[in-house]
CSV table of C-alpha atoms and ligand atoms in Angstrom, one decimal:
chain,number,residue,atom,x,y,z
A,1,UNK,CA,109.7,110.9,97.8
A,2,UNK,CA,108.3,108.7,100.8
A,3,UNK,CA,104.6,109.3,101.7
A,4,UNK,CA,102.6,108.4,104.5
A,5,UNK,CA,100.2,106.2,104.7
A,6,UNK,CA,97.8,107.8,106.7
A,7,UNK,CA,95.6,104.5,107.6
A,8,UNK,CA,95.4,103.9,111.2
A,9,UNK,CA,97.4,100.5,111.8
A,10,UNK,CA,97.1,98.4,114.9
A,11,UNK,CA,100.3,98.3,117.4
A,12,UNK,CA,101.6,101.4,116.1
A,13,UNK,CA,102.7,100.4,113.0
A,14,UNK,CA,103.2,102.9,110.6
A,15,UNK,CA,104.0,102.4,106.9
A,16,UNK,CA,105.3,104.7,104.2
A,17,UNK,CA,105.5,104.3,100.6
A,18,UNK,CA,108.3,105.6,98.3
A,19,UNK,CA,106.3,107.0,95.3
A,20,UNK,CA,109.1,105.6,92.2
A,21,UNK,CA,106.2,105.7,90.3
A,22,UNK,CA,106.2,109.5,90.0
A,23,UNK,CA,109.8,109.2,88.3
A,24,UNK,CA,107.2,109.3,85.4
A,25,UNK,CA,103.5,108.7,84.7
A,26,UNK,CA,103.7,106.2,82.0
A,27,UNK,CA,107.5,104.2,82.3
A,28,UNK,CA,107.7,102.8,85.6
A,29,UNK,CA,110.3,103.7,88.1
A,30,UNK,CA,112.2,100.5,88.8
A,31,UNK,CA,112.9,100.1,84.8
A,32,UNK,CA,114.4,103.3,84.6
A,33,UNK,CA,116.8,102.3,87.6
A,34,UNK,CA,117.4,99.2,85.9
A,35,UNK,CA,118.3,100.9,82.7
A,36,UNK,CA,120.5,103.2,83.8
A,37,UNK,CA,124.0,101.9,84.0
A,38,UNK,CA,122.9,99.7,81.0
A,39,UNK,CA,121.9,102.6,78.8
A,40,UNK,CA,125.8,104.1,79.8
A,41,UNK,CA,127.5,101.0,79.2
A,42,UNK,CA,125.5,100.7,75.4
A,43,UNK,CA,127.0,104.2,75.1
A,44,UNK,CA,130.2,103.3,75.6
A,45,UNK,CA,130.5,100.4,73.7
A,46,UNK,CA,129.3,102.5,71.1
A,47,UNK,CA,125.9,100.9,70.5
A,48,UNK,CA,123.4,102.3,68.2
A,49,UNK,CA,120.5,99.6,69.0
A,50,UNK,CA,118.8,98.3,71.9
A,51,UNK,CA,117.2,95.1,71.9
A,52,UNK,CA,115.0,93.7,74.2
A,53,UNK,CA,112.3,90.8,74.8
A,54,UNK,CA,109.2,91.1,76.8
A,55,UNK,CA,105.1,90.4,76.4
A,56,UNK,CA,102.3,92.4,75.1
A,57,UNK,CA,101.7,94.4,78.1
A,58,UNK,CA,105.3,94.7,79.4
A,59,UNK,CA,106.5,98.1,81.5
A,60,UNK,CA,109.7,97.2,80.6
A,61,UNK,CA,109.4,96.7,76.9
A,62,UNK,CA,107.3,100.3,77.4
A,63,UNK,CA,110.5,101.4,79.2
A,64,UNK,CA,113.2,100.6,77.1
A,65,UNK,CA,111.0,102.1,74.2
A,66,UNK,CA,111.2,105.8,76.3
A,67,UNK,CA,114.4,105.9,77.2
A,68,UNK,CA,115.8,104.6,74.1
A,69,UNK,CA,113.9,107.5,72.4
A,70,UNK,CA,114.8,110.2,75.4
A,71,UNK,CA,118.9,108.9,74.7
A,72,UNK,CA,118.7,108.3,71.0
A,73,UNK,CA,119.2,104.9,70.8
A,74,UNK,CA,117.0,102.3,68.2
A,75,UNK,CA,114.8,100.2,70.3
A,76,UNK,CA,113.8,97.1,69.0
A,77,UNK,CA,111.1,94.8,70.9
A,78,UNK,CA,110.9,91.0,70.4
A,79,UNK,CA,107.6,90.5,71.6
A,80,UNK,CA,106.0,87.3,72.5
A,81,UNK,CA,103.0,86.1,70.4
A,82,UNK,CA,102.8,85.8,66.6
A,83,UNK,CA,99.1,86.8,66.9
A,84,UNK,CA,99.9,90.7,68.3
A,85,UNK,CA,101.0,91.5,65.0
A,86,UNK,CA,98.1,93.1,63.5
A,87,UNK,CA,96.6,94.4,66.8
A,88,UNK,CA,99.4,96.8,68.1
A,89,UNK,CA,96.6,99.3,68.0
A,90,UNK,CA,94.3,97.8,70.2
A,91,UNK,CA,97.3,97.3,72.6
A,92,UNK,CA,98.3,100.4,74.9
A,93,UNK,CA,101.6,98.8,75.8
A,94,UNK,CA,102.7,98.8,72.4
A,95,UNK,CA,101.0,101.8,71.0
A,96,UNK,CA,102.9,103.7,73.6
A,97,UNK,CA,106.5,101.9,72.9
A,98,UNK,CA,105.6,102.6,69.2
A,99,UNK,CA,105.2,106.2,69.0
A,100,UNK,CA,108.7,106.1,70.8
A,101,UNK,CA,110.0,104.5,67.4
A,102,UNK,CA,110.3,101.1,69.1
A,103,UNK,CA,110.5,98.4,65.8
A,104,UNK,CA,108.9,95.4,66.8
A,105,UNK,CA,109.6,91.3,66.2
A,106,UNK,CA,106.7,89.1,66.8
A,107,UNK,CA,107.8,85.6,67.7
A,108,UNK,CA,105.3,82.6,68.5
A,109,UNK,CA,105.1,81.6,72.3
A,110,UNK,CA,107.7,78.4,71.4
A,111,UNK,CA,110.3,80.7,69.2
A,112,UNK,CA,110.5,83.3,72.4
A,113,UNK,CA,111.4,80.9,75.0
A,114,UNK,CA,114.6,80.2,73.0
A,115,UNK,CA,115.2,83.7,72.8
A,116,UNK,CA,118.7,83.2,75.6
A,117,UNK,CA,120.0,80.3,73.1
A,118,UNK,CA,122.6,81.5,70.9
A,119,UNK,CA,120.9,80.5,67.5
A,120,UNK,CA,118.1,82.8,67.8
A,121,UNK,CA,120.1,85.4,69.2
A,122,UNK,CA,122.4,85.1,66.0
A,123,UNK,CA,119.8,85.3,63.5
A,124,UNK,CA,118.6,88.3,65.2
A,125,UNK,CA,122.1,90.0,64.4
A,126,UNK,CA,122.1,88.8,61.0
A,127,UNK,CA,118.4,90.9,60.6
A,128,UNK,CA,119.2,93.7,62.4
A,129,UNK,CA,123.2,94.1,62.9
A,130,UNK,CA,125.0,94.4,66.1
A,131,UNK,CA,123.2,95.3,68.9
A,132,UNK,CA,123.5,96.0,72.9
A,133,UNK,CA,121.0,93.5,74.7
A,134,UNK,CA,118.7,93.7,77.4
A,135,UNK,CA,117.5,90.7,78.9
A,136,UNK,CA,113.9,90.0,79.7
A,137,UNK,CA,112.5,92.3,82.7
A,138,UNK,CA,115.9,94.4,82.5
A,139,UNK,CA,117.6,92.1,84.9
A,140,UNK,CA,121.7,92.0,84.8
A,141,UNK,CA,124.6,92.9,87.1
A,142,UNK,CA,123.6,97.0,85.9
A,143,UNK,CA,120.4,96.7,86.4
A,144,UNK,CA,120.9,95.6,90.3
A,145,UNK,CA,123.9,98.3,90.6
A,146,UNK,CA,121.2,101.0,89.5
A,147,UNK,CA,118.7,99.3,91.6
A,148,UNK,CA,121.0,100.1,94.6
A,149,UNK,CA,120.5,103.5,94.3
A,150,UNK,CA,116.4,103.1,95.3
A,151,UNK,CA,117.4,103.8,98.9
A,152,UNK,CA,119.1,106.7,100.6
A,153,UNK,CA,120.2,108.3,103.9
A,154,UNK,CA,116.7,109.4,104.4
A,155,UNK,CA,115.6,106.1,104.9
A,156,UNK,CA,118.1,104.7,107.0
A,157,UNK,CA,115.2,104.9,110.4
A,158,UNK,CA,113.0,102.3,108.7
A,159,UNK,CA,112.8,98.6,109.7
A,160,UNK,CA,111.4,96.8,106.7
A,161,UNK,CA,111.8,97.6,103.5
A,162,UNK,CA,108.8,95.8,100.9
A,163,UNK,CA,108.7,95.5,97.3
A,164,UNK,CA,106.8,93.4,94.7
A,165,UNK,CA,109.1,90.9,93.0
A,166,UNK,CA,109.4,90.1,89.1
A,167,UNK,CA,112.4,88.7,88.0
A,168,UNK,CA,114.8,89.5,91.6
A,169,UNK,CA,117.0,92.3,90.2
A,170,UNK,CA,115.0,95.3,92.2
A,171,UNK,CA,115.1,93.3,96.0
A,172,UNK,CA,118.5,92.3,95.3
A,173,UNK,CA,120.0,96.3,94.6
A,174,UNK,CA,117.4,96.9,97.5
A,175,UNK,CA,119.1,93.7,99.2
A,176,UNK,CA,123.0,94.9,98.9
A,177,UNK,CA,121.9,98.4,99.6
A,178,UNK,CA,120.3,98.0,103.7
A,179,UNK,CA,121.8,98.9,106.6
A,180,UNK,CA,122.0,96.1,109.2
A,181,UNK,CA,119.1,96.7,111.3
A,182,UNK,CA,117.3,96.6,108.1
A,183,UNK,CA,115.2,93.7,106.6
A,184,UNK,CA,113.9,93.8,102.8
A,185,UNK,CA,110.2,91.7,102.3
A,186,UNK,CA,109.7,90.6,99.0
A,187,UNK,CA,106.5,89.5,97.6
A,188,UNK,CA,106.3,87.2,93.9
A,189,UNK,CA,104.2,88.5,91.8
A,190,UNK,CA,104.5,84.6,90.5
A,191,UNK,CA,103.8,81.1,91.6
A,192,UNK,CA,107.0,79.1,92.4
A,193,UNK,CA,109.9,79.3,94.7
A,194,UNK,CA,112.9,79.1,92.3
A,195,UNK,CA,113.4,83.1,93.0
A,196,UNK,CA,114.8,82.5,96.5
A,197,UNK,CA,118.1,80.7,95.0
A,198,UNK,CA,118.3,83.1,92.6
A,199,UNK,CA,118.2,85.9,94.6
A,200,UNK,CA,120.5,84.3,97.4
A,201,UNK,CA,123.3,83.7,94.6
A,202,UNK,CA,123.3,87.6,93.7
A,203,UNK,CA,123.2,89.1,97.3
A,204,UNK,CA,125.6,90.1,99.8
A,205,UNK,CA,123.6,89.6,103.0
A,206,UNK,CA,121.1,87.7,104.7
A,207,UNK,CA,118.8,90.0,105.7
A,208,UNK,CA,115.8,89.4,103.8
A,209,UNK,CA,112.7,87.2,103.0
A,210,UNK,CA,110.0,86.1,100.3
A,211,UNK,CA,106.3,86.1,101.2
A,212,UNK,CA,105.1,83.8,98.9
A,213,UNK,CA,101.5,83.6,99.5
A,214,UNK,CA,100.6,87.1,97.3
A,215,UNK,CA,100.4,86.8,93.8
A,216,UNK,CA,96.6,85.6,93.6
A,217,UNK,CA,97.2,82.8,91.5
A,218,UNK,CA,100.5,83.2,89.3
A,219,UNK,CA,101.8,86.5,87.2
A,220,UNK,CA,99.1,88.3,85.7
A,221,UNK,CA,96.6,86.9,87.5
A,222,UNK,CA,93.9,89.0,89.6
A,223,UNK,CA,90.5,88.1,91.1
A,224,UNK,CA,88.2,90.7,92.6
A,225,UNK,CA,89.4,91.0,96.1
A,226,UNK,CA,91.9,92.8,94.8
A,227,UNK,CA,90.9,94.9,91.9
A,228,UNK,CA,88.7,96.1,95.0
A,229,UNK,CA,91.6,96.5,97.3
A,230,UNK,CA,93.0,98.8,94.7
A,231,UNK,CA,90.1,100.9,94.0
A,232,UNK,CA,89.7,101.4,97.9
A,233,UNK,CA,93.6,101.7,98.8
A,234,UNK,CA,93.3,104.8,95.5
A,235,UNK,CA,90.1,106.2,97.2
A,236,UNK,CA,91.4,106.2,100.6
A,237,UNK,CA,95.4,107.6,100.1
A,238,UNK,CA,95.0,108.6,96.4
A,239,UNK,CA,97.4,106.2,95.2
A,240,UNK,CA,97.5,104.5,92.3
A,241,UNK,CA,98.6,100.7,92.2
A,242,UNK,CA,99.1,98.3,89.4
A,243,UNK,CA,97.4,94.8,89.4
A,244,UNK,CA,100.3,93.1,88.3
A,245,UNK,CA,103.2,93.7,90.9
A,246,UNK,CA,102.2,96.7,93.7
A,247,UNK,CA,98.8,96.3,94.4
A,248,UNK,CA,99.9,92.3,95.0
A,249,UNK,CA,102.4,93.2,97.5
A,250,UNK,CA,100.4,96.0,99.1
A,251,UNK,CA,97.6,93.8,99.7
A,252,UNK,CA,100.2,91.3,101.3
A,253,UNK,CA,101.7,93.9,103.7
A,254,UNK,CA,98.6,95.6,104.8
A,255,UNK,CA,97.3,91.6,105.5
A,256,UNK,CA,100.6,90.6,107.4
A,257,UNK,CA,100.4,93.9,109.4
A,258,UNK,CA,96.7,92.8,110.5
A,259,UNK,CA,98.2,88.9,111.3
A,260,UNK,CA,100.7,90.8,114.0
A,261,UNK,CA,103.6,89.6,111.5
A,262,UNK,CA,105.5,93.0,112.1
A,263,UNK,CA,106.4,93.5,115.7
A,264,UNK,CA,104.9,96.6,117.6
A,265,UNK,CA,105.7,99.9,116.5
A,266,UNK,CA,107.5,98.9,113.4
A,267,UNK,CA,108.2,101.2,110.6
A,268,UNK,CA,108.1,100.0,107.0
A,269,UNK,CA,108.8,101.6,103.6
A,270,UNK,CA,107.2,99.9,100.5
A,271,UNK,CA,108.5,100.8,97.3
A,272,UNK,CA,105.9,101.8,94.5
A,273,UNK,CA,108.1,100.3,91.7
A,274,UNK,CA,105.3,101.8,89.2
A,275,UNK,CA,103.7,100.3,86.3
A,276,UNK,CA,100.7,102.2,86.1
A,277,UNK,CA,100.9,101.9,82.3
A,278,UNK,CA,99.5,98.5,82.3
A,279,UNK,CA,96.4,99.6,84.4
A,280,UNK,CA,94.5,99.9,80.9
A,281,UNK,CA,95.4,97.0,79.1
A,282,UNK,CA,94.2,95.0,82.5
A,283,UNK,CA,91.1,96.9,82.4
A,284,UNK,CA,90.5,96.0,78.6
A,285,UNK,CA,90.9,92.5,80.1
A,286,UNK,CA,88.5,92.5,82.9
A,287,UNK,CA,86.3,94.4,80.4
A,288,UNK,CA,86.0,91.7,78.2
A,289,UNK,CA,85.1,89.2,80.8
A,290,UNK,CA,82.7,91.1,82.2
A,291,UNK,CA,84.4,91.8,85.7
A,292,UNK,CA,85.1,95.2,87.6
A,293,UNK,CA,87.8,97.0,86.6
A,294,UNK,CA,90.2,99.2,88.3
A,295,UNK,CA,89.1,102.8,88.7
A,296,UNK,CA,92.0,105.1,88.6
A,297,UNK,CA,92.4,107.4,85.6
A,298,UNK,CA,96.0,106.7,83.8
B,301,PLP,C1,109.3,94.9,86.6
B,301,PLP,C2,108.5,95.3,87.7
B,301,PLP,C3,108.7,94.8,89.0
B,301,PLP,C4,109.6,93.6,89.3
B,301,PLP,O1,111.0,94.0,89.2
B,301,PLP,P1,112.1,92.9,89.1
B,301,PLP,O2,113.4,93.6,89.2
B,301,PLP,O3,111.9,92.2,87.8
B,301,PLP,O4,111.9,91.9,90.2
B,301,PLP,C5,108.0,95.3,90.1
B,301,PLP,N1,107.1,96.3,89.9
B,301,PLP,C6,106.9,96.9,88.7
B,301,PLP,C7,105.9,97.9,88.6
B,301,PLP,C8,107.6,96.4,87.6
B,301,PLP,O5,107.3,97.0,86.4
């Protein structure tokens, strides 16, 4: 469903969100797309497990968790941190992939970034037998294929297409899926420029770009410009964002949009890719430093 934003923008601009995030209230919207040719292809090889990696406050380790349940698959989650171990409780992420039946594998920070090297991977079969794998963020050559289905006919009168970026595989099934007066914006919800080559070897045309200047300090980060921005952008539309990835690039567009970066009468679509499930375990953050939180009931 696309919504209107019914701020008034200068130069006639006018800007329209499509609301993934309603796919469901607590598994964000992008994961599902992401999942589903994977979940198909696990079926067909006959898989009885999925395994996947993520952090303590991952929507997609929260996502794999439902859908695994909601398809009857095993779900197991190698989760980085040692120290989580005896604090799933306190953790909404992982109290929420748990009562899906998720099984989880706490590594230390140092044994998780070896988790692509063959070794590790090994040992993990030899604990918990063959399994079909889901890399990190849910990024593979299914993920972007279900990614590609994000857009449709009805949004063929729209100029730019925005959308928050994690690890590339949502722009680039947004990317492959445009029409050719069409341009996809893509904001980094991380520091660094390695995403462009990434991104450029998966594509199949050139008509996009990465704003680079959004993501308030590196992934995870937030200050309280923008914990305000999303309190105010809820209060004003009634739409929720999440600190880690929307509210980042909605803050981005609304700011290019006032530096006359779109031309005049523009129309733009910004995807809501979800993850309002991490809204409380950011707030239990912010609560603990003493800083405002986000005020939008999840
Ligand atoms: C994972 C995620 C993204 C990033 O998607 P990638 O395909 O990894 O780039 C964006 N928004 C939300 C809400 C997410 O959960």
């Amino acid at each position: 469903m696309n919504q209107q934003i019914a701020l008034e923008f200068p130069n006639s601009i006018s800007l329209h969100i499509k609301r993934e995030d309603l796919i469901h209230p607590f598994v964000s919207g992008n994961k599902f797309r992401k999942l589903k040719y994977n979940l198909l292809q696990a079926k067909a090889e006959h898989q009885e497990i999925l395994l996947t990696f993520g952090g303590a406050f991952s929507n997609h380790i929260a996502a794999v968790a439902f859908a695994g349940k909601e398809k009857g698959f095993k779900t197991i989650g190698i989760i980085r941190g040692d120290e989580l171990k005896d604090k799933i409780s306190e953790n909404p992420t992982l109290t929420f992939a748990q009562s899906c039946g998720m099984q989880f594998e706490f590594v230390s920070r140092e044994s998780y970034r070896l988790k692509n090297e063959i070794p590790f991977l090994e040992n993990l079969k030899q604990k918990f037998g063959d399994f079909y794998l889901i890399p990190e963020g849910g990024t593979n050559a299914l993920a972007i294929k279900g990614c590609e289905e994000i857009l449709n006919e009805k949004d063929a009168d729209f100029d730019y297409i925005c959308c928050s970026i994690g690890t590339g595989g949502t722009i680039s099934g947004l990317i492959n899926s445009i029409l050719p007066h069409q341009k996809v914006l893509g904001f980094p919800a991380l520091k660094g420029d390695f995403l462009t080559d990434e991104i450029r070897n998966i594509v199949i045309n050139n008509n996009w770009e990465l704003l680079t200047d959004y993501h308030f300090g590196g992934y995870g980060k937030v200050n309280s410009e923008l914990i305000a921005f999303i309190n105010q952008f809820f209060k004003e539309n009634n739409i929720p964002l999440d600190p880690i990835y929307t509210g980042k690039m909605v803050f981005g567009v609304i700011d290019l949009i006032h530096r006359n970066y779109f031309p005049a009468q523009s129309k733009i679509l910004l995807i809501h890719t979800g993850g309002i499930q991490g809204i409380q375990g950011m707030n239990m953050k912010l609560r603990n430093k003493q800083l405002p939180t986000i005020d939008i009931n999840v």
